[in-house]
Coordinates of N, CA, C and O and ligand atoms in Angstrom, one line a residue:
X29 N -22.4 46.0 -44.8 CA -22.0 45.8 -43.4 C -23.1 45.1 -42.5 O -22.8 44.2 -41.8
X30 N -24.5 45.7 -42.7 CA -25.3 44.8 -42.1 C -25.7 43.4 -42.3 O -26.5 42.8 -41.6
X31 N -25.0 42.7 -43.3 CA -24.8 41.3 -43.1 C -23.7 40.8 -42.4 O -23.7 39.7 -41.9
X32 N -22.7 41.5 -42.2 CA -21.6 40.9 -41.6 C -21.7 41.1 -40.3 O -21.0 40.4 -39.5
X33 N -23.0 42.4 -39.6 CA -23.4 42.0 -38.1 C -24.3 41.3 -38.1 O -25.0 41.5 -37.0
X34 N -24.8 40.6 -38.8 CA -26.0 39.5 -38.6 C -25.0 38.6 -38.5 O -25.1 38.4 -37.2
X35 N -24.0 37.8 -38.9 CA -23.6 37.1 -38.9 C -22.3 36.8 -37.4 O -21.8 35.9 -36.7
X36 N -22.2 38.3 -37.3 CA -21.4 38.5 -36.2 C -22.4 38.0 -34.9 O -22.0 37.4 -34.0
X37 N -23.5 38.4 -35.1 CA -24.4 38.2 -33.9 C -24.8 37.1 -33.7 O -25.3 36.9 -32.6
X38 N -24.7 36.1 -34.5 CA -25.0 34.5 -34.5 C -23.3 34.2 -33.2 O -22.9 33.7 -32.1
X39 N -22.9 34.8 -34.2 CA -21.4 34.3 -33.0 C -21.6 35.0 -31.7 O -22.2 34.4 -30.8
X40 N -21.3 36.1 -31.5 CA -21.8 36.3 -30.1 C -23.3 35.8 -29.8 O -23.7 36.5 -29.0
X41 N -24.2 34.9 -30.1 CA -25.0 34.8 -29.4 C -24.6 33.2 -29.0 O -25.2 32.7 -28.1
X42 N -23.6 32.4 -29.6 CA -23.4 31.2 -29.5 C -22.5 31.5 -27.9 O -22.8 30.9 -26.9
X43 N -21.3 32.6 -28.0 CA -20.6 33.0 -26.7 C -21.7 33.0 -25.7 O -21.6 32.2 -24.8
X44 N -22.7 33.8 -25.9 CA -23.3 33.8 -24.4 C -24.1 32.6 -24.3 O -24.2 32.2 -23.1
X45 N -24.5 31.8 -25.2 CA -25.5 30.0 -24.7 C -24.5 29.4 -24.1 O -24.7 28.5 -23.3
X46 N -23.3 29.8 -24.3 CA -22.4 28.4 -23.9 C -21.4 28.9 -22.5 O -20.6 28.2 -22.0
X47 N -21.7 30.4 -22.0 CA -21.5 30.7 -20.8 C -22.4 29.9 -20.2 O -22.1 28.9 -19.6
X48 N -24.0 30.3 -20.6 CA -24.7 29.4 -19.6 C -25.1 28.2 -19.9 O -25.9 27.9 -19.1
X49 N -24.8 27.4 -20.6 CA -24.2 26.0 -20.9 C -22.9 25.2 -20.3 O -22.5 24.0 -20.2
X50 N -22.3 26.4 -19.8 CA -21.0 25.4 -18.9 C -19.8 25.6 -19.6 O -18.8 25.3 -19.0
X51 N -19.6 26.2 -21.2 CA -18.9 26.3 -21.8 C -17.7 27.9 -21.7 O -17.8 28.7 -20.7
X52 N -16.7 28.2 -22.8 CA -15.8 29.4 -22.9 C -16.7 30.1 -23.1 O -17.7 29.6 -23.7
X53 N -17.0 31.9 -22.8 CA -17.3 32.4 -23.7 C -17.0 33.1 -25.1 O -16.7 34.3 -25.3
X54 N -17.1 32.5 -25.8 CA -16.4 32.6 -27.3 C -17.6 31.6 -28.2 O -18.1 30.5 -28.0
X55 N -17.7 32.7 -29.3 CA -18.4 31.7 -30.2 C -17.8 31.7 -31.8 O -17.0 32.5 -32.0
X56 N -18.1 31.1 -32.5 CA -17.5 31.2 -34.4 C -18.6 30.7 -35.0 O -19.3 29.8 -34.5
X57 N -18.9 31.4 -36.2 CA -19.8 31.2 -37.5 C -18.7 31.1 -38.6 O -17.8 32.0 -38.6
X58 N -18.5 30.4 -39.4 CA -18.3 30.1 -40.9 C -19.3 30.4 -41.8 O -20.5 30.1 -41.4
X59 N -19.1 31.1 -43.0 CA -19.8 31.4 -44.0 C -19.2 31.8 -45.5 O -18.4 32.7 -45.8
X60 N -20.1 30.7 -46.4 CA -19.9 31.0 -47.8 C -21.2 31.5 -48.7 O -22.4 31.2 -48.7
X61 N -20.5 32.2 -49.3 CA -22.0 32.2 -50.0 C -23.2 33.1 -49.6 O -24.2 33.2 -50.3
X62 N -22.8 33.8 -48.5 CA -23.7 34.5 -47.9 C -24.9 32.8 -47.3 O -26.1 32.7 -47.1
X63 N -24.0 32.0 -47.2 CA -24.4 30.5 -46.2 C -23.9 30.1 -45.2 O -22.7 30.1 -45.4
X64 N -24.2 29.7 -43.5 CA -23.7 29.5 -42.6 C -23.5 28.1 -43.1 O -24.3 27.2 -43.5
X65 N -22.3 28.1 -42.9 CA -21.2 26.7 -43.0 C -21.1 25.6 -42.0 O -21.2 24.4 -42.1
X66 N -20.8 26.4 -40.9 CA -20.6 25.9 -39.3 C -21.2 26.9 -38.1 O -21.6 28.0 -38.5
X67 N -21.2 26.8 -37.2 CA -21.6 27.2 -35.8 C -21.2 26.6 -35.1 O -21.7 25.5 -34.9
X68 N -19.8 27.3 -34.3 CA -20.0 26.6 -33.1 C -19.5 27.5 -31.5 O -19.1 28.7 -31.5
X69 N -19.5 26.9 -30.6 CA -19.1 27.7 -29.4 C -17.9 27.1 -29.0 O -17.3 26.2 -29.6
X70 N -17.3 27.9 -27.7 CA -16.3 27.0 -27.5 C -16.6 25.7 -26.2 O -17.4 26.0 -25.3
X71 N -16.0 24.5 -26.3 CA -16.3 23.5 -26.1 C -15.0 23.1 -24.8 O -15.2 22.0 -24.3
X72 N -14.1 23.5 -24.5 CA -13.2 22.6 -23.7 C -13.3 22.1 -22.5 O -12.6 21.2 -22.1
X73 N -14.4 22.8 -21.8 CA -14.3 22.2 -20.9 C -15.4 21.3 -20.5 O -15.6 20.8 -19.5
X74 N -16.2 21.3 -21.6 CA -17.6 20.8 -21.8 C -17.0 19.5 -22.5 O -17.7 18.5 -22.3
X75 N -15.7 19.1 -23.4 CA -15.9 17.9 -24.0 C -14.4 17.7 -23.7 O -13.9 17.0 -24.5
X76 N -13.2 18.4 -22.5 CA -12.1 18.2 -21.4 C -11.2 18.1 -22.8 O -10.5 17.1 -22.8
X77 N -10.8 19.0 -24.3 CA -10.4 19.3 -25.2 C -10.1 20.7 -25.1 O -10.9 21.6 -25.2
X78 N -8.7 20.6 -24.7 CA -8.0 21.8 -24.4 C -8.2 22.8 -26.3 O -8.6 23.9 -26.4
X79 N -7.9 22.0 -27.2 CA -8.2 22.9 -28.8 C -9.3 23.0 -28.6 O -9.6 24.0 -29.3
X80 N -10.8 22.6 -27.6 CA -11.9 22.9 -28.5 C -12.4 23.9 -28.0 O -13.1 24.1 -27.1
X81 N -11.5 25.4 -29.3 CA -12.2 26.6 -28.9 C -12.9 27.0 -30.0 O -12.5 26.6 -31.1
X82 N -14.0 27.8 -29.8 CA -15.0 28.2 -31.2 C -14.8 28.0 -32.5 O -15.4 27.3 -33.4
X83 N -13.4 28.8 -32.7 CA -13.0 28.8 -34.2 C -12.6 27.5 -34.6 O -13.1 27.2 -35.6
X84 N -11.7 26.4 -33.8 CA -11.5 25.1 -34.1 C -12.1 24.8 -34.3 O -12.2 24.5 -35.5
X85 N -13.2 24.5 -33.3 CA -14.6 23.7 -33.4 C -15.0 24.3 -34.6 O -15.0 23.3 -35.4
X86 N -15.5 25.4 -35.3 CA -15.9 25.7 -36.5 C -15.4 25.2 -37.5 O -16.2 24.6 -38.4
X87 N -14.2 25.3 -37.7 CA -13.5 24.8 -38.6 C -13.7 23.4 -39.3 O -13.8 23.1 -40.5
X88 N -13.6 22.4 -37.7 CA -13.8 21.5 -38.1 C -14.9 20.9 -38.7 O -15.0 19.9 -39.4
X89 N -16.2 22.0 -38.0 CA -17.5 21.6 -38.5 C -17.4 22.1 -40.1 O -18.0 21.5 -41.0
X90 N -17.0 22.8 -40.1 CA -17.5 23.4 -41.5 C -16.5 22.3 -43.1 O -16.9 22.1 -44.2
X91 N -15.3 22.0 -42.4 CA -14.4 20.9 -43.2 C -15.7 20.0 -43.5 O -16.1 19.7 -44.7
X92 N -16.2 19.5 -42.0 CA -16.8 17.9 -42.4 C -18.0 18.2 -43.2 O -18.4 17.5 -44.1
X93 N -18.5 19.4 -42.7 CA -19.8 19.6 -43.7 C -19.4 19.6 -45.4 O -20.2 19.1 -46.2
X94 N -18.3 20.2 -45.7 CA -18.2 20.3 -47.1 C -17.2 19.6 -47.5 O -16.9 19.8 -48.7
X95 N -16.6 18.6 -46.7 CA -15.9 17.1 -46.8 C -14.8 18.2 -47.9 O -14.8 18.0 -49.1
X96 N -14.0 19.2 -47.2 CA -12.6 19.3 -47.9 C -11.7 20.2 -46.2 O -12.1 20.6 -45.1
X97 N -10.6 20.0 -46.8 CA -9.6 20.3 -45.9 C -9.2 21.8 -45.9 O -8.6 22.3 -44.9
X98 N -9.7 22.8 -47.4 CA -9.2 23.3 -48.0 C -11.1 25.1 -47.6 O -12.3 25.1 -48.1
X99 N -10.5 25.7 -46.9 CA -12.1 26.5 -46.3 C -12.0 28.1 -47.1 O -12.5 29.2 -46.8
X100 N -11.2 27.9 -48.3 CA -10.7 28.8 -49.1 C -12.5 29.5 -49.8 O -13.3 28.6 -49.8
X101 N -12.9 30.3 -50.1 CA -14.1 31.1 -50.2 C -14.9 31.1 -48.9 O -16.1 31.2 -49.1
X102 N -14.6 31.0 -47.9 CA -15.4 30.9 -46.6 C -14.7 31.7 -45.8 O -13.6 31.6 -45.4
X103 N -15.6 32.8 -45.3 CA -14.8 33.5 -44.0 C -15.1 33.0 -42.5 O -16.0 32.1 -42.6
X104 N -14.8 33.1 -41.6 CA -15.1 32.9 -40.0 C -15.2 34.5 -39.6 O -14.6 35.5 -40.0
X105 N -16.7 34.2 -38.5 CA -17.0 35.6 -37.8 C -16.7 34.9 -36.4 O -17.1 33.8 -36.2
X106 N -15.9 35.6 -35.5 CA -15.4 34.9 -34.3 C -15.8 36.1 -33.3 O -15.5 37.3 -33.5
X107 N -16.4 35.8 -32.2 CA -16.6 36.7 -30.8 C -15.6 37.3 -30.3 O -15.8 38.2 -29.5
X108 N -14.1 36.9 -30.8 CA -12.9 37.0 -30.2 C -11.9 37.0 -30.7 O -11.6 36.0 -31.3
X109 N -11.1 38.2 -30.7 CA -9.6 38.1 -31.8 C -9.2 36.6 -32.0 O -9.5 36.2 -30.9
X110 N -8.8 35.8 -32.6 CA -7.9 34.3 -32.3 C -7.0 34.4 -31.7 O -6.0 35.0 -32.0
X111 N -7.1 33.4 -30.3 CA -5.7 33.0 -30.2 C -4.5 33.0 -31.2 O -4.9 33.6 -32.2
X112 N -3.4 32.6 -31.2 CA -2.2 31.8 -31.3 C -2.8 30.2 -32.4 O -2.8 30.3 -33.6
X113 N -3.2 29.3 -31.7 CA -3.8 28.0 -32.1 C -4.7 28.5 -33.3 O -4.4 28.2 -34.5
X114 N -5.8 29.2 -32.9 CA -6.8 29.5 -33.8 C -6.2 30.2 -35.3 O -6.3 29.9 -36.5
X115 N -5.7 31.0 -34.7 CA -5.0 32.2 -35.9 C -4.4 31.2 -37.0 O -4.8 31.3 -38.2
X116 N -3.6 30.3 -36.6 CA -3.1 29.3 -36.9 C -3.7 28.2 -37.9 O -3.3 27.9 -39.0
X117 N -4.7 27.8 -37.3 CA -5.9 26.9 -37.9 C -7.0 27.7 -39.0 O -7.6 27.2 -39.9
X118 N -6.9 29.1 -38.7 CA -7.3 29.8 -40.0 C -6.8 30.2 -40.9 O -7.4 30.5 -41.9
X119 N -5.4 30.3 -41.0 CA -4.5 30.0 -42.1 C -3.9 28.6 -42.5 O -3.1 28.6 -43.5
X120 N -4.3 27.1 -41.6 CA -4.0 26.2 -42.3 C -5.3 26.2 -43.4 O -5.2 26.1 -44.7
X121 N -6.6 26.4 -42.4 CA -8.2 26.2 -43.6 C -7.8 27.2 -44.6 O -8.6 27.2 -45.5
X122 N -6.9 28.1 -44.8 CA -7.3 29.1 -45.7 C -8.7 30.2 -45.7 O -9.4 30.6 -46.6
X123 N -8.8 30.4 -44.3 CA -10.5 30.9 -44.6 C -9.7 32.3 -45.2 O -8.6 32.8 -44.9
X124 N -10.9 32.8 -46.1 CA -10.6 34.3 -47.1 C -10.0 35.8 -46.0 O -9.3 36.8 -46.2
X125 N -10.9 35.4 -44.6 CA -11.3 36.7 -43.9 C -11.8 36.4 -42.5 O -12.5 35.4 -42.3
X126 N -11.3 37.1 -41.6 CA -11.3 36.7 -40.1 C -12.6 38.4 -40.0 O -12.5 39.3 -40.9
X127 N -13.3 38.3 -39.3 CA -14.3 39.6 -38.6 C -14.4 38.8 -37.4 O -14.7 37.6 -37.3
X128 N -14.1 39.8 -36.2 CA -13.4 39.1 -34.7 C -14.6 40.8 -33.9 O -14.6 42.0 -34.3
X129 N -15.3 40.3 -32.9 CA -15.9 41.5 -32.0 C -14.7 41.8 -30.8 O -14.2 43.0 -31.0
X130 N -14.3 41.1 -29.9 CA -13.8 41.3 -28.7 C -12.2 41.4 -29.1 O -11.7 40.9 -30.1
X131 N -11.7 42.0 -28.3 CA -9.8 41.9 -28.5 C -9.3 41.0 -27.5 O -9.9 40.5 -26.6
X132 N -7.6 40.9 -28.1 CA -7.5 39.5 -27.2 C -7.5 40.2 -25.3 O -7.9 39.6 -24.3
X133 N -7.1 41.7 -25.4 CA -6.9 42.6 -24.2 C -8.4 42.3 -23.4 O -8.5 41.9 -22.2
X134 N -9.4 42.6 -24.4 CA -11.1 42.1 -23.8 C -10.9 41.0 -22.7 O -11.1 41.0 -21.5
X135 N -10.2 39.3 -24.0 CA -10.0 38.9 -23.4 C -9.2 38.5 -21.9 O -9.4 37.8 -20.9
X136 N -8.4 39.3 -22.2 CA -7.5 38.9 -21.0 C -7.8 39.8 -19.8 O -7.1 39.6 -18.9
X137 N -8.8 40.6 -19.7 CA -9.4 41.5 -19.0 C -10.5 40.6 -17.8 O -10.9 41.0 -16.7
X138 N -10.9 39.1 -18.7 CA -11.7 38.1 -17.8 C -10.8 37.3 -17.8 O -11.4 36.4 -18.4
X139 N -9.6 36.9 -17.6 CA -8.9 35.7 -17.1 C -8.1 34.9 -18.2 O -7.3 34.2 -17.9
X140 N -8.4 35.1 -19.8 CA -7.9 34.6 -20.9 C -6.7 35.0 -21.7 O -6.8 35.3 -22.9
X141 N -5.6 35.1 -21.0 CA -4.4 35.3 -21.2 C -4.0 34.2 -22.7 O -3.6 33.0 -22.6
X142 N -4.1 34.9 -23.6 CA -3.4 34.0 -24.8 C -1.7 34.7 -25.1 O -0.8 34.1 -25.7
X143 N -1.7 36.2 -24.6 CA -0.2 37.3 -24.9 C 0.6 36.1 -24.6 O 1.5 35.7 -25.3
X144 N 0.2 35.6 -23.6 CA 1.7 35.0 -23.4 C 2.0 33.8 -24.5 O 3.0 33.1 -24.4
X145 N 1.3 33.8 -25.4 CA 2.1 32.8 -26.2 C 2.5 33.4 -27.3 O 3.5 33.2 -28.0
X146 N 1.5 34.4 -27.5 CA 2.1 35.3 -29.0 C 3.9 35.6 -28.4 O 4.8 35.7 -29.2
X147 N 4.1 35.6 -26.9 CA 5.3 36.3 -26.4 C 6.7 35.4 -26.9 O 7.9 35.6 -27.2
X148 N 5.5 34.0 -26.6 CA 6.5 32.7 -26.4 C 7.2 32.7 -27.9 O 8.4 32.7 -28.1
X149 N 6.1 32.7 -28.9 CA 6.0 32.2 -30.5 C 7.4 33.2 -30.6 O 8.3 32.7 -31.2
X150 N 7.4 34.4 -30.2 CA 8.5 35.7 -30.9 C 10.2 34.9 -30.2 O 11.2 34.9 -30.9
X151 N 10.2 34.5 -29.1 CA 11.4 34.1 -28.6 C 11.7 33.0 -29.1 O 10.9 32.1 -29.3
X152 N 13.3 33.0 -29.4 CA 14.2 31.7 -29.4 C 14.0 30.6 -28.6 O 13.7 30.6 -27.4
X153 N 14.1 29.6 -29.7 CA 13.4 28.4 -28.5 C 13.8 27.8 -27.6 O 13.1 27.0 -26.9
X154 N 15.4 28.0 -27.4 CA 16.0 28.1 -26.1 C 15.3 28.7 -24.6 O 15.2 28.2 -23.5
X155 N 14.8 29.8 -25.1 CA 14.6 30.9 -24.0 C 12.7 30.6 -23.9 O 11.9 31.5 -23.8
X156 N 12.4 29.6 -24.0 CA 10.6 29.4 -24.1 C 10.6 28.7 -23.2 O 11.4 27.8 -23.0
X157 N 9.3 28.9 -22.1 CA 8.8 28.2 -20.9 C 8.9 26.6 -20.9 O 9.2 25.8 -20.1
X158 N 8.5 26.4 -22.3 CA 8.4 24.6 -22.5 C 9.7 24.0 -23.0 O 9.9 24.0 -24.2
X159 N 10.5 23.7 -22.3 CA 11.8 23.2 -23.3 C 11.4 22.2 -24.5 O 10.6 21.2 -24.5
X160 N 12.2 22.9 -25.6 CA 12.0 22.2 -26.9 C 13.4 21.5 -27.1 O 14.5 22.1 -26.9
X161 N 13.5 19.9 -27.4 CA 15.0 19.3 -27.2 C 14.8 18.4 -28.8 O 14.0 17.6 -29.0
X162 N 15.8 18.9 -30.0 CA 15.4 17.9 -30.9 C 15.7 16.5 -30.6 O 16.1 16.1 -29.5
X163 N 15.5 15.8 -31.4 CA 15.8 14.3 -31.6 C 15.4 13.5 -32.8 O 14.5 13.7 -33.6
X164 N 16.8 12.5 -32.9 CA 16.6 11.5 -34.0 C 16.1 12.3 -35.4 O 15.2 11.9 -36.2
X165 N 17.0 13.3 -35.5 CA 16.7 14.3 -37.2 C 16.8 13.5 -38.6 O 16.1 13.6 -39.6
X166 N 17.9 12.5 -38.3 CA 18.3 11.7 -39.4 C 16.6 11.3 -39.6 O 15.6 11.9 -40.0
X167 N 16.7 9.8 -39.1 CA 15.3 9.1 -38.9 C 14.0 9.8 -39.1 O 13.1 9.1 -39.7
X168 N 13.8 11.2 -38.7 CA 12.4 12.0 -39.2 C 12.1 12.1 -40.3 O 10.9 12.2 -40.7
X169 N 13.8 12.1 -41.4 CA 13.6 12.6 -42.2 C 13.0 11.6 -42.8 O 11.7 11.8 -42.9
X170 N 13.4 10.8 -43.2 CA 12.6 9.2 -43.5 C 11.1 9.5 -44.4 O 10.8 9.2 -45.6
X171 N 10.6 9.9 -43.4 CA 9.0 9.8 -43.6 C 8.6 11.1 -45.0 O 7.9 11.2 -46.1
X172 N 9.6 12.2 -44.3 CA 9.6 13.1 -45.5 C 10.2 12.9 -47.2 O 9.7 13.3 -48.2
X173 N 11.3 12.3 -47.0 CA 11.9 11.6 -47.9 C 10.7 10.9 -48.9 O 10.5 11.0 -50.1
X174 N 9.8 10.0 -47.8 CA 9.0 9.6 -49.0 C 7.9 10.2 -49.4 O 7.4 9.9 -50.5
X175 N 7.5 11.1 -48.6 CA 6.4 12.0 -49.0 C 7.4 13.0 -50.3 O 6.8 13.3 -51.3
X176 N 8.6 13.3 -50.2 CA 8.9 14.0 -51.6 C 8.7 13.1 -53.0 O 8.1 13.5 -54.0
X177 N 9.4 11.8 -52.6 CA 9.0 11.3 -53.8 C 7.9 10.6 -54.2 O 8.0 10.1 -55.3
X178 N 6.9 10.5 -53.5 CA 5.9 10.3 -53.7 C 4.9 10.6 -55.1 O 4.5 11.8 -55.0
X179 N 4.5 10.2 -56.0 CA 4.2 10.7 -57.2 C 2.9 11.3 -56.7 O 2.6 12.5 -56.7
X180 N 2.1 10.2 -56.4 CA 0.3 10.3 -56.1 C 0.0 11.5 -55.2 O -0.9 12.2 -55.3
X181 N 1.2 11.5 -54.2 CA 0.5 12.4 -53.3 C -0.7 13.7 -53.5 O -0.8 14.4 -54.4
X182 N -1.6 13.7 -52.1 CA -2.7 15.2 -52.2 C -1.9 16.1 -51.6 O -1.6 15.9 -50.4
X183 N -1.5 16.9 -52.0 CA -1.0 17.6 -51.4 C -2.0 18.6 -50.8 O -3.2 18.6 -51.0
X184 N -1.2 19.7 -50.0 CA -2.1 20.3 -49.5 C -1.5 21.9 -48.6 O -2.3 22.6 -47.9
Ligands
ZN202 ZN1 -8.3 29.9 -29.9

């Protein structure tokens, strides 16, 4: 356990530089190997990138560092339950294991209201704040069509 709060504490200490840096407070570490992968804080309003919250931003660092798409043996230690987005982006990377300090209630306790999307994600998408209108289904399919038959493809 006492490696997993060493590692936790790198992430909460990235949260508090980037309060006083101008940034969210939220921070993410990646690690393999008992090796930090990535570090990062959250960034949105520091680089006007609504995604760039800690765990994205990690992600992405830790992809480019190990040049794969795929973050399967690597966990994320995050200052903060994940969003919706985030949650999301750690099961496209595949990371092994989420260890999160603050809840999203923490969060929402300073202004960071994410419930309402987990609320949105559960409702019919008729009944969702953003109207969702399909179009042109034929024509989309197109592009999928050739990604099925595709022999070469990477899949992923
Ligand atoms: Zn997030």
């Amino acid at each position: 356990m006492k490696q997993h709060e060493l590692y936790m504490r790198e992430a909460l200490c990235l949260a508090e530089e980037s309060v006083r840096e101008g940034g969210g407070p939220f921070g993410a570490v990646i690690v393999r190997d008992g090796e930090i992968i990535a570090a990062s804080a959250n960034s949105v309003t520091l680089t006007h990138d609504p995604t760039a919250h800690a765990e994205v931003n990690a992600i992405r660092l830790a992809c480019a560092n190990l040049q794969t798409h795929n973050l399967s043996g690597c966990v994320i230690y995050t200052s903060c339950e994940p969003c919706p987005m985030c949650l999301g982006a750690i099961y496209w990377a595949r990371l092994g294991a989420i260890y999160y300090a603050n809840t999203r209630t923490d969060a929402q306790a300073i202004g960071f209201d994410d419930s309402f999307i987990y609320d949105e994600i559960a409702r019919p998408l008729e009944q969702r704040k953003i109207p969702m209108t399909q179009l042109l289904r034929q024509e989309g399919l197109e592009a999928f069509e050739e990604w099925r038959l595709k022999a070469d493809k990477s899949e992923y």
